[in-house]
CSV table of C-alpha atoms and ligand atoms in Angstrom, one decimal:
chain,number,residue,atom,x,y,z
N,265,MET,CA,49.9,13.8,-9.6
N,266,ASP,CA,49.3,13.5,-5.9
N,267,LEU,CA,45.8,13.3,-4.5
N,268,GLY,CA,46.0,16.6,-2.7
N,269,GLU,CA,46.8,18.4,-6.0
N,270,ALA,CA,44.0,16.6,-7.8
N,271,LEU,CA,41.5,17.5,-5.1
N,272,SER,CA,42.1,21.3,-5.4
N,273,TRP,CA,39.6,21.2,-8.3
N,274,GLN,CA,36.6,23.5,-7.8
N,275,GLY,CA,33.8,21.1,-8.8
N,276,GLU,CA,30.8,20.3,-6.6
N,277,LEU,CA,31.6,16.8,-5.3
N,278,THR,CA,34.2,14.0,-5.7
N,279,CYS,CA,33.3,10.5,-4.5
N,280,ILE,CA,36.0,7.9,-4.1
N,281,ARG,CA,35.6,4.3,-3.1
N,282,HIS,CA,37.9,1.2,-3.0
N,283,ASP,CA,37.0,-2.4,-3.4
N,284,GLN,CA,39.5,-4.7,-1.7
N,285,ASP,CA,38.4,-7.9,-3.5
N,286,SER,CA,38.9,-6.7,-7.0
N,287,GLY,CA,41.5,-4.0,-6.2
N,288,ALA,CA,39.4,-1.4,-8.2
N,289,TRP,CA,39.0,2.2,-7.2
N,290,PHE,CA,35.9,4.2,-8.1
N,291,VAL,CA,35.9,7.9,-8.7
N,292,ILE,CA,32.9,10.0,-9.5
N,293,ALA,CA,33.3,13.7,-10.1
N,294,LEU,CA,30.3,16.1,-10.2
N,295,ASP,CA,31.5,19.4,-11.7
N,296,SER,CA,28.1,21.2,-11.9
N,297,THR,CA,24.5,20.5,-11.4
N,298,ARG,CA,23.5,24.0,-12.2
N,299,ARG,CA,21.6,23.2,-15.5
N,300,GLY,CA,20.4,19.8,-14.4
N,301,PRO,CA,21.8,16.5,-13.1
N,302,ALA,CA,25.4,16.1,-13.9
N,303,ALA,CA,26.0,13.7,-16.9
N,304,GLY,CA,29.0,12.2,-18.5
N,305,GLY,CA,30.4,8.8,-19.3
N,306,THR,CA,32.2,6.0,-17.2
N,307,ARG,CA,35.8,5.6,-18.2
N,308,ALA,CA,37.4,2.2,-17.3
N,309,MET,CA,41.2,1.8,-17.5
N,310,THR,CA,44.4,1.6,-15.5
N,311,TYR,CA,46.0,4.7,-14.2
N,312,PRO,CA,49.6,5.4,-12.9
N,313,SER,CA,48.1,6.6,-9.5
N,314,LEU,CA,44.8,7.4,-7.8
N,315,GLY,CA,45.7,11.1,-8.0
N,316,ASP,CA,45.9,10.8,-11.8
N,317,ALA,CA,42.5,9.2,-11.9
N,318,VAL,CA,40.9,11.8,-9.7
N,319,ALA,CA,42.5,14.6,-11.9
N,320,ASP,CA,41.2,12.9,-15.1
N,321,ALA,CA,37.7,12.5,-13.7
N,322,SER,CA,37.6,16.1,-12.5
N,323,GLN,CA,38.9,17.6,-15.8
N,324,LEU,CA,36.6,15.5,-17.9
N,325,ALA,CA,33.6,16.4,-15.7
N,326,SER,CA,34.4,20.1,-16.1
N,327,ALA,CA,34.5,19.6,-19.9
N,328,MET,CA,31.1,17.9,-19.7
N,329,THR,CA,29.7,21.1,-18.0
N,330,LEU,CA,30.9,23.2,-20.9
N,331,LYS,CA,29.6,20.7,-23.5
N,332,MET,CA,26.1,20.6,-22.0
N,333,ALA,CA,26.0,24.4,-21.7
N,334,ILE,CA,27.2,25.1,-25.2
N,335,THR,CA,24.7,22.7,-26.7
N,336,ASP,CA,21.9,24.0,-24.5
N,337,LEU,CA,21.1,20.7,-23.0
N,338,PRO,CA,19.4,20.7,-19.6
N,339,MET,CA,22.2,18.8,-17.8
N,340,GLY,CA,25.3,19.5,-15.8
N,341,GLY,CA,28.7,17.9,-16.0
N,342,GLY,CA,30.1,14.9,-14.4
N,343,LYS,CA,32.4,11.9,-15.1
N,344,SER,CA,33.3,8.6,-13.5
N,345,VAL,CA,36.5,6.7,-13.6
N,346,LEU,CA,36.8,3.0,-12.8
N,347,VAL,CA,40.5,2.5,-11.9
N,348,LEU,CA,41.1,-1.1,-12.9
N,349,PRO,CA,43.7,-3.2,-11.1
N,350,ARG,CA,44.9,-4.5,-14.5
N,351,PRO,CA,43.9,-3.8,-18.2
N,352,ARG,CA,40.2,-4.6,-19.0
N,353,ALA,CA,41.2,-7.4,-21.4
N,354,GLU,CA,42.9,-9.2,-18.5
N,355,LEU,CA,39.9,-9.1,-16.1
N,356,ASP,CA,37.8,-12.1,-15.9
N,357,GLU,CA,34.0,-11.6,-16.5
N,358,ALA,CA,33.0,-12.1,-12.8
N,359,THR,CA,35.4,-9.4,-11.6
N,360,TRP,CA,34.2,-7.0,-14.3
N,361,ARG,CA,30.6,-7.7,-13.3
N,362,ARG,CA,31.4,-7.1,-9.6
N,363,ILE,CA,33.1,-3.7,-10.6
N,364,LEU,CA,30.0,-2.7,-12.5
N,365,GLU,CA,27.6,-3.8,-9.7
N,366,LEU,CA,29.6,-1.7,-7.2
N,367,HIS,CA,29.6,1.3,-9.7
N,368,ALA,CA,25.8,0.9,-10.0
N,369,ALA,CA,25.5,1.0,-6.2
N,370,ASN,CA,27.6,4.2,-6.1
N,371,LEU,CA,25.3,5.7,-8.8
N,372,GLU,CA,22.2,4.8,-6.8
N,373,SER,CA,23.7,6.4,-3.7
N,374,LEU,CA,24.0,9.7,-5.6
N,375,GLY,CA,20.2,9.5,-6.1
N,376,GLY,CA,20.1,10.8,-9.7
N,377,SER,CA,22.3,13.9,-9.3
N,378,TYR,CA,24.7,12.1,-11.7
N,379,VAL,CA,23.8,10.1,-14.7
N,380,THR,CA,26.4,8.1,-16.5
N,381,GLY,CA,26.9,6.7,-20.0
N,382,PRO,CA,29.6,4.9,-22.1
N,383,ASP,CA,33.1,6.3,-22.4
N,384,VAL,CA,36.6,4.9,-23.2
N,385,GLY,CA,36.6,1.2,-21.9
N,386,THR,CA,32.8,0.9,-21.5
N,387,SER,CA,30.1,0.1,-24.1
N,388,SER,CA,26.3,0.0,-24.4
N,389,ARG,CA,26.5,-3.6,-23.2
N,390,ASP,CA,28.1,-2.4,-20.0
N,391,MET,CA,25.4,0.3,-19.7
N,392,ASP,CA,22.8,-2.6,-20.0
N,393,LEU,CA,24.5,-4.4,-17.1
N,394,LEU,CA,24.5,-1.1,-15.0
N,395,GLY,CA,20.9,-0.6,-16.0
N,396,ARG,CA,19.8,-3.7,-14.2
N,397,SER,CA,20.7,-2.1,-10.8
N,398,THR,CA,20.2,1.6,-11.4
N,399,ALA,CA,18.1,3.9,-13.7
N,400,HIS,CA,20.8,6.6,-13.8
N,401,VAL,CA,22.4,5.4,-17.1
N,402,PHE,CA,22.4,6.7,-20.6
N,403,GLY,CA,23.3,4.8,-23.7
N,404,ARG,CA,21.9,1.3,-23.0
N,405,SER,CA,21.5,-0.7,-26.2
N,406,LEU,CA,18.3,-0.2,-28.3
N,407,ASP,CA,17.2,-3.7,-27.2
N,408,ALA,CA,17.4,-2.7,-23.6
N,409,GLY,CA,15.4,0.6,-24.3
N,410,GLY,CA,18.3,3.0,-24.5
N,411,ALA,CA,19.5,5.2,-27.3
N,412,GLY,CA,22.4,2.9,-28.2
N,413,SER,CA,25.9,4.0,-29.0
N,414,SER,CA,26.7,7.7,-29.2
N,415,ALA,CA,29.7,7.2,-31.5
N,416,GLU,CA,27.9,7.8,-34.8
N,417,MET,CA,26.5,11.2,-33.8
N,418,THR,CA,29.9,12.1,-32.2
N,419,ALA,CA,31.5,11.3,-35.6
N,420,HIS,CA,28.9,13.5,-37.5
N,421,GLY,CA,29.6,16.3,-35.0
N,422,VAL,CA,33.3,16.0,-35.6
N,423,PHE,CA,32.7,16.1,-39.4
N,424,ALA,CA,30.6,19.3,-38.9
N,425,ALA,CA,33.6,20.7,-36.9
N,426,ILE,CA,36.1,19.8,-39.6
N,427,LYS,CA,34.0,21.6,-42.2
N,428,ALA,CA,33.6,24.7,-40.1
N,429,ALA,CA,37.3,24.8,-39.1
N,430,THR,CA,38.5,24.3,-42.7
N,431,THR,CA,36.2,27.1,-43.9
N,432,GLU,CA,37.7,29.3,-41.2
N,433,ALA,CA,41.1,28.4,-42.4
N,434,GLY,CA,40.2,29.4,-45.9
N,435,ARG,CA,40.3,26.0,-47.4
N,436,PRO,CA,36.6,24.8,-47.3
N,437,ASP,CA,36.9,22.0,-50.0
N,438,LEU,CA,37.9,18.7,-48.5
N,439,PRO,CA,38.7,17.0,-51.8
N,440,GLY,CA,42.5,16.7,-52.1
N,441,GLN,CA,43.2,17.9,-48.5
N,442,ARG,CA,45.4,15.6,-46.3
N,443,VAL,CA,43.3,14.6,-43.3
N,444,LEU,CA,45.0,12.6,-40.6
N,445,VAL,CA,42.8,10.7,-38.2
N,446,GLN,CA,44.5,9.5,-35.0
N,447,GLY,CA,42.6,6.6,-33.4
N,448,LEU,CA,40.3,4.4,-35.5
N,449,GLY,CA,37.9,3.3,-32.8
N,450,ALA,CA,34.2,3.7,-32.6
N,451,VAL,CA,34.3,7.5,-33.5
N,452,GLY,CA,37.6,7.8,-35.5
N,453,ALA,CA,36.8,5.0,-37.9
N,454,ARG,CA,33.4,6.7,-38.7
N,455,VAL,CA,35.1,10.1,-39.2
N,456,ALA,CA,37.6,8.5,-41.5
N,457,ASP,CA,34.8,7.1,-43.6
N,458,LEU,CA,33.1,10.4,-43.8
N,459,VAL,CA,36.1,12.4,-44.8
N,460,ALA,CA,37.2,9.8,-47.3
N,461,ALA,CA,33.7,9.9,-48.9
N,462,GLN,CA,34.3,13.6,-49.5
N,463,GLY,CA,37.4,12.9,-51.5
N,464,ALA,CA,39.9,13.9,-48.9
N,465,GLU,CA,43.4,12.2,-48.9
N,466,LEU,CA,43.1,10.0,-45.8
N,467,LEU,CA,46.1,9.4,-43.4
N,468,VAL,CA,45.4,7.1,-40.5
N,469,THR,CA,47.2,6.0,-37.3
N,470,ASP,CA,46.3,3.7,-34.4
N,471,VAL,CA,48.3,1.8,-31.8
N,472,ASP,CA,46.4,-1.2,-32.9
N,473,PRO,CA,47.7,-1.8,-36.4
N,474,ALA,CA,44.8,-4.1,-37.3
N,475,ARG,CA,42.5,-1.1,-37.1
N,476,CYS,CA,44.4,0.5,-39.9
N,477,THR,CA,44.2,-2.4,-42.3
N,478,SER,CA,40.8,-1.8,-43.9
N,479,PHE,CA,41.6,1.8,-44.5
N,480,GLN,CA,45.0,1.0,-46.0
N,481,ASP,CA,43.2,-1.4,-48.4
N,482,LEU,CA,41.0,1.5,-49.5
N,483,GLY,CA,44.1,3.6,-50.2
N,484,ALA,CA,44.7,5.4,-46.9
N,485,HIS,CA,48.4,6.2,-45.9
N,486,VAL,CA,49.3,4.6,-42.6
N,487,VAL,CA,51.3,6.8,-40.2
N,488,ALA,CA,53.2,5.3,-37.2
N,489,PRO,CA,51.5,6.3,-33.9
N,490,ASP,CA,54.6,8.2,-32.7
N,491,GLN,CA,54.7,10.2,-36.0
N,492,ALA,CA,51.1,11.4,-35.6
N,493,THR,CA,51.9,15.0,-34.6
N,494,SER,CA,54.9,15.4,-36.8
N,495,THR,CA,53.4,14.2,-40.1
N,496,ALA,CA,52.3,17.1,-42.5
N,497,CYS,CA,48.6,17.3,-43.1
N,498,ASP,CA,45.9,19.9,-43.6
N,499,VAL,CA,43.6,18.6,-40.9
N,500,PHE,CA,44.6,16.8,-37.8
N,501,VAL,CA,41.7,14.8,-36.2
N,502,PRO,CA,42.5,13.5,-32.8
N,503,CYS,CA,40.1,10.6,-31.9
N,504,ALA,CA,42.3,8.5,-29.5
N,505,THR,CA,43.2,9.8,-26.0
N,506,GLY,CA,43.3,13.3,-24.5
N,507,GLY,CA,46.5,15.2,-23.7
N,508,VAL,CA,47.9,14.9,-27.3
N,509,ILE,CA,48.9,18.6,-27.9
N,510,ASP,CA,51.2,20.3,-25.4
N,511,ILE,CA,53.0,23.6,-25.9
N,512,THR,CA,55.9,22.0,-27.7
N,513,ILE,CA,53.7,20.1,-30.1
N,514,ALA,CA,51.5,23.2,-30.6
N,515,ARG,CA,54.7,25.1,-31.7
N,516,SER,CA,55.4,22.5,-34.5
N,517,LEU,CA,52.2,20.7,-35.4
N,518,PRO,CA,52.4,20.6,-39.2
N,519,ALA,CA,48.6,21.1,-39.8
N,520,ALA,CA,46.3,24.0,-40.6
N,521,VAL,CA,43.3,22.7,-38.6
N,522,VAL,CA,42.8,20.6,-35.5
N,523,ALA,CA,39.2,19.2,-35.0
N,524,GLY,CA,38.6,15.9,-33.3
N,525,ALA,CA,36.7,13.8,-30.8
N,526,ALA,CA,39.3,13.3,-28.0
N,527,ASN,CA,38.2,15.0,-24.8
N,528,ASN,CA,40.8,17.4,-23.2
N,529,VAL,CA,43.1,17.1,-26.3
N,530,LEU,CA,45.2,20.1,-25.1
N,531,THR,CA,47.4,19.4,-22.1
N,532,GLU,CA,47.1,23.1,-21.1
N,533,ARG,CA,45.1,26.0,-22.3
N,534,ALA,CA,48.2,27.9,-23.3
N,535,ALA,CA,48.6,25.4,-26.2
N,536,ALA,CA,45.5,27.0,-27.8
N,537,ALA,CA,47.2,30.3,-27.8
N,538,VAL,CA,50.3,28.8,-29.5
N,539,LEU,CA,48.1,27.2,-32.2
N,540,GLY,CA,46.3,30.5,-32.7
N,541,GLN,CA,49.5,32.5,-33.0
N,542,ARG,CA,50.6,30.1,-35.7
N,543,GLY,CA,47.3,30.5,-37.5
N,544,VAL,CA,46.2,26.9,-36.8
N,545,VAL,CA,42.4,26.8,-36.5
N,546,TYR,CA,41.5,24.8,-33.3
N,547,ALA,CA,37.9,23.6,-33.0
N,548,PRO,CA,37.5,23.4,-29.2
N,549,ASP,CA,37.1,19.7,-28.3
N,550,PHE,CA,34.0,20.1,-26.1
N,551,VAL,CA,32.2,21.6,-29.1
N,552,ALA,CA,33.6,19.3,-31.8
N,553,ASN,CA,32.8,16.1,-29.8
N,554,ALA,CA,29.3,17.2,-28.5
N,555,GLY,CA,27.2,15.1,-31.0
N,556,GLY,CA,27.2,12.1,-28.7
N,557,ALA,CA,25.8,14.1,-25.8
N,558,VAL,CA,23.2,15.6,-28.1
N,559,HIS,CA,22.3,12.0,-29.1
N,560,LEU,CA,22.1,10.6,-25.6
N,561,VAL,CA,20.3,13.5,-23.9
N,562,GLY,CA,18.2,14.4,-26.9
N,563,ARG,CA,16.8,10.9,-27.4
N,564,GLU,CA,16.6,9.8,-23.7
N,565,VAL,CA,15.7,13.0,-21.9
N,566,LEU,CA,14.1,15.3,-24.4
N,567,GLY,CA,12.3,12.7,-26.6
N,568,TRP,CA,13.9,14.1,-29.8
N,569,SER,CA,13.5,12.1,-33.0
N,570,ALA,CA,16.6,10.9,-34.9
N,571,GLU,CA,16.1,13.8,-37.4
N,572,THR,CA,16.2,16.4,-34.6
N,573,VAL,CA,19.3,14.9,-33.2
N,574,GLN,CA,21.0,15.0,-36.6
N,575,ARG,CA,19.9,18.6,-37.1
N,576,ARG,CA,21.1,19.7,-33.7
N,577,THR,CA,24.4,17.9,-34.3
N,578,ALA,CA,25.0,19.5,-37.6
N,579,GLN,CA,24.3,22.9,-35.9
N,580,LEU,CA,27.6,22.3,-34.0
N,581,GLY,CA,29.2,23.7,-37.2
N,582,ASP,CA,27.1,26.9,-36.8
N,583,THR,CA,28.2,27.2,-33.2
N,584,LEU,CA,31.8,26.9,-34.2
N,585,HIS,CA,31.4,29.6,-36.8
N,586,LYS,CA,30.1,31.9,-34.1
N,587,ILE,CA,33.0,31.0,-31.8
N,588,PHE,CA,35.6,31.5,-34.5
N,589,SER,CA,34.1,34.9,-35.4
N,590,ASP,CA,34.0,36.0,-31.8
N,591,ALA,CA,37.6,34.9,-31.2
N,592,ARG,CA,38.7,37.0,-34.2
N,593,ALA,CA,36.7,40.0,-33.1
N,594,ARG,CA,38.0,39.9,-29.5
N,595,ASP,CA,41.5,38.6,-30.3
N,596,VAL,CA,41.1,35.7,-27.9
N,597,THR,CA,41.8,32.0,-28.6
N,598,THR,CA,39.0,29.8,-30.0
N,599,ASP,CA,39.1,27.9,-26.7
N,600,GLN,CA,38.5,31.1,-24.7
N,601,ALA,CA,35.7,32.2,-27.0
N,602,ALA,CA,34.0,28.7,-26.6
N,603,ARG,CA,34.4,28.8,-22.8
N,604,ASP,CA,33.0,32.3,-22.7
N,605,LEU,CA,29.9,31.3,-24.7
N,606,ALA,CA,29.4,28.2,-22.5
N,607,ARG,CA,29.7,30.3,-19.3
N,608,GLU,CA,27.2,32.8,-20.7
N,609,ARG,CA,24.8,29.9,-21.2
N,610,LEU,CA,25.6,28.5,-17.7
N,611,SER,CA,24.3,31.7,-16.2
N,612,GLU,CA,20.9,31.3,-18.1
N,613,PRO,CA,18.2,28.7,-17.5
N,614,PRO,CA,18.5,25.8,-20.1
N,615,VAL,CA,16.2,26.3,-23.2
N,616,ALA,CA,16.7,23.0,-25.0
D,84,LIG,P1,37.6,3.9,-28.8
D,84,LIG,O1,38.2,3.3,-27.5
D,84,LIG,O2,36.5,3.2,-29.5
D,84,LIG,O3,38.8,4.2,-29.8
D,84,LIG,C1,40.0,4.8,-29.5
D,84,LIG,C2,41.0,4.3,-30.5
D,84,LIG,O4,42.2,5.0,-30.3
D,84,LIG,C3,41.3,2.8,-30.4
D,84,LIG,O5,41.3,2.3,-31.7
D,84,LIG,C4,42.7,2.8,-29.9
D,84,LIG,O6,43.5,1.7,-30.3
D,84,LIG,C5,43.3,4.1,-30.4
D,84,LIG,N1,44.4,4.7,-29.7
D,84,LIG,C6,44.6,4.7,-28.3
D,84,LIG,N2,45.7,5.4,-28.1
D,84,LIG,C7,46.3,5.8,-29.3
D,84,LIG,C8,47.4,6.5,-29.6
D,84,LIG,N3,48.3,7.0,-28.7
D,84,LIG,N4,47.7,6.7,-31.0
D,84,LIG,C9,46.8,6.2,-31.9
D,84,LIG,N5,45.7,5.5,-31.6
D,84,LIG,C10,45.4,5.3,-30.3
D,84,LIG,O7,37.1,5.3,-28.3
D,84,LIG,P2,36.0,6.2,-29.0
D,84,LIG,O8,34.6,6.0,-28.5
D,84,LIG,O9,36.2,6.2,-30.5
D,84,LIG,O10,36.4,7.7,-28.5
D,84,LIG,C11,37.6,8.3,-29.0
D,84,LIG,C12,37.8,9.6,-28.3
D,84,LIG,O11,36.7,10.5,-28.4
D,84,LIG,C13,38.0,9.4,-26.7
D,84,LIG,O12,39.0,10.3,-26.3
D,84,LIG,C14,36.6,9.7,-26.2
D,84,LIG,O13,36.8,10.3,-24.8
D,84,LIG,C15,36.2,10.8,-27.1
D,84,LIG,N6,34.7,11.0,-27.2
D,84,LIG,C16,34.0,9.9,-27.6
D,84,LIG,C17,32.6,10.0,-27.6
D,84,LIG,C18,31.7,8.9,-28.1
D,84,LIG,O14,30.5,9.1,-28.4
D,84,LIG,N7,32.2,7.7,-28.2
D,84,LIG,C19,32.0,11.2,-27.3
D,84,LIG,C20,32.8,12.4,-26.9
D,84,LIG,C21,34.2,12.2,-26.9
D,85,LIG,C1,31.2,12.6,-23.5
D,85,LIG,O1,30.5,13.2,-24.4
D,85,LIG,O2,32.4,12.8,-23.3
D,85,LIG,C2,30.5,11.6,-22.7
D,85,LIG,O3,30.9,11.2,-21.7
D,85,LIG,C3,29.3,10.9,-23.3
D,85,LIG,C4,28.0,11.2,-22.5
D,85,LIG,C5,27.2,12.3,-22.8
D,85,LIG,C6,26.1,12.5,-22.0
D,85,LIG,C7,25.8,11.7,-21.0
D,85,LIG,C8,26.5,10.6,-20.7
D,85,LIG,C9,27.7,10.4,-21.4
């Protein structure tokens, strides 16, 4: 994608900076500060072009605005992308620290209108490093005074979404259902544990085969990564990257339910319509994966107890029931119903 196309986005602000020494680019996209400071994680990875990175940051920032609104959290939506000169595993520690220090300086220059957190390619440890130079960071480790990883609550939210969506699909009981988890990272591995504990038949896939081994030992069926969207299952749980379901895949996906953690899992909104026409129940990603935001903002801004965070995360299931029922009543996609509910809340003051 060229940069001009990426910048046609309607968010509030895009900041771009380059560091000649490391070769890294820094992109921060603030979609909305209407409900509070923009919040959303820092993604660190390589990209085909700067335009692709800006487009990714912008679309992810917009999803954060919807996520915060639908969960009634007093924050707006933003996202940062660190465009690495080469994969993170190939960067020496000094270069990585330099990149984080420059990112912290960028966060400081925004004066708190954007607060970051962990995302793909960054961890609580990286948030601790950022936290030495700026206060505008969620998800530092518990030792450093933060709320720690958001992955566990994200997984619990995805599990609540799976339960809500399977109920909507008329197959509420997980025992015996084939659940395919794509991506066994921090969130996906936990979701796999949760569904297996319910007696579901577990199918797993990851581009890193080592991540499948422990699940295979427990009886899970391993699927090749390029077969993930063509393998028959009852529930497809995308927990790897975004952009997994395009129109063509939506026409053929052999599943009854899609509910997972991956942000922006549909390449285009029309894919939601195709899934809906085929009777596949789609739990909108920004609702299904909101447990992590509830954890970070709940613990660090609102002073919620762990029990309150768990209760609010489980309530994502209730929010989805409301969305499914509204989608049926108005004959719109579940994605549209979720966006409309979020937009309604965007026009109201936050009441977290
Ligand atoms: P992670 O990096 O820990 O795990 C991602 C896993 O996916 C890795 O094991 C990786 O090898 C695998 N993977 C990558 N590409 C793949 C492919 N094409 N096929 C199969 N496996 C592939 O990330 P995570 O924290 O578990 O997050 C997973 C997804 O959920 C991401 O899209 C992230 O944006 C989203 N998400 C995470 C959180 C959170 O709290 N961590 C919150 C909201 C959304
Ligand atoms: C996400 O939910 O996609 C995130 O980026 C996690 C997050 C949530 C709230 C603040 C910072 C990061």
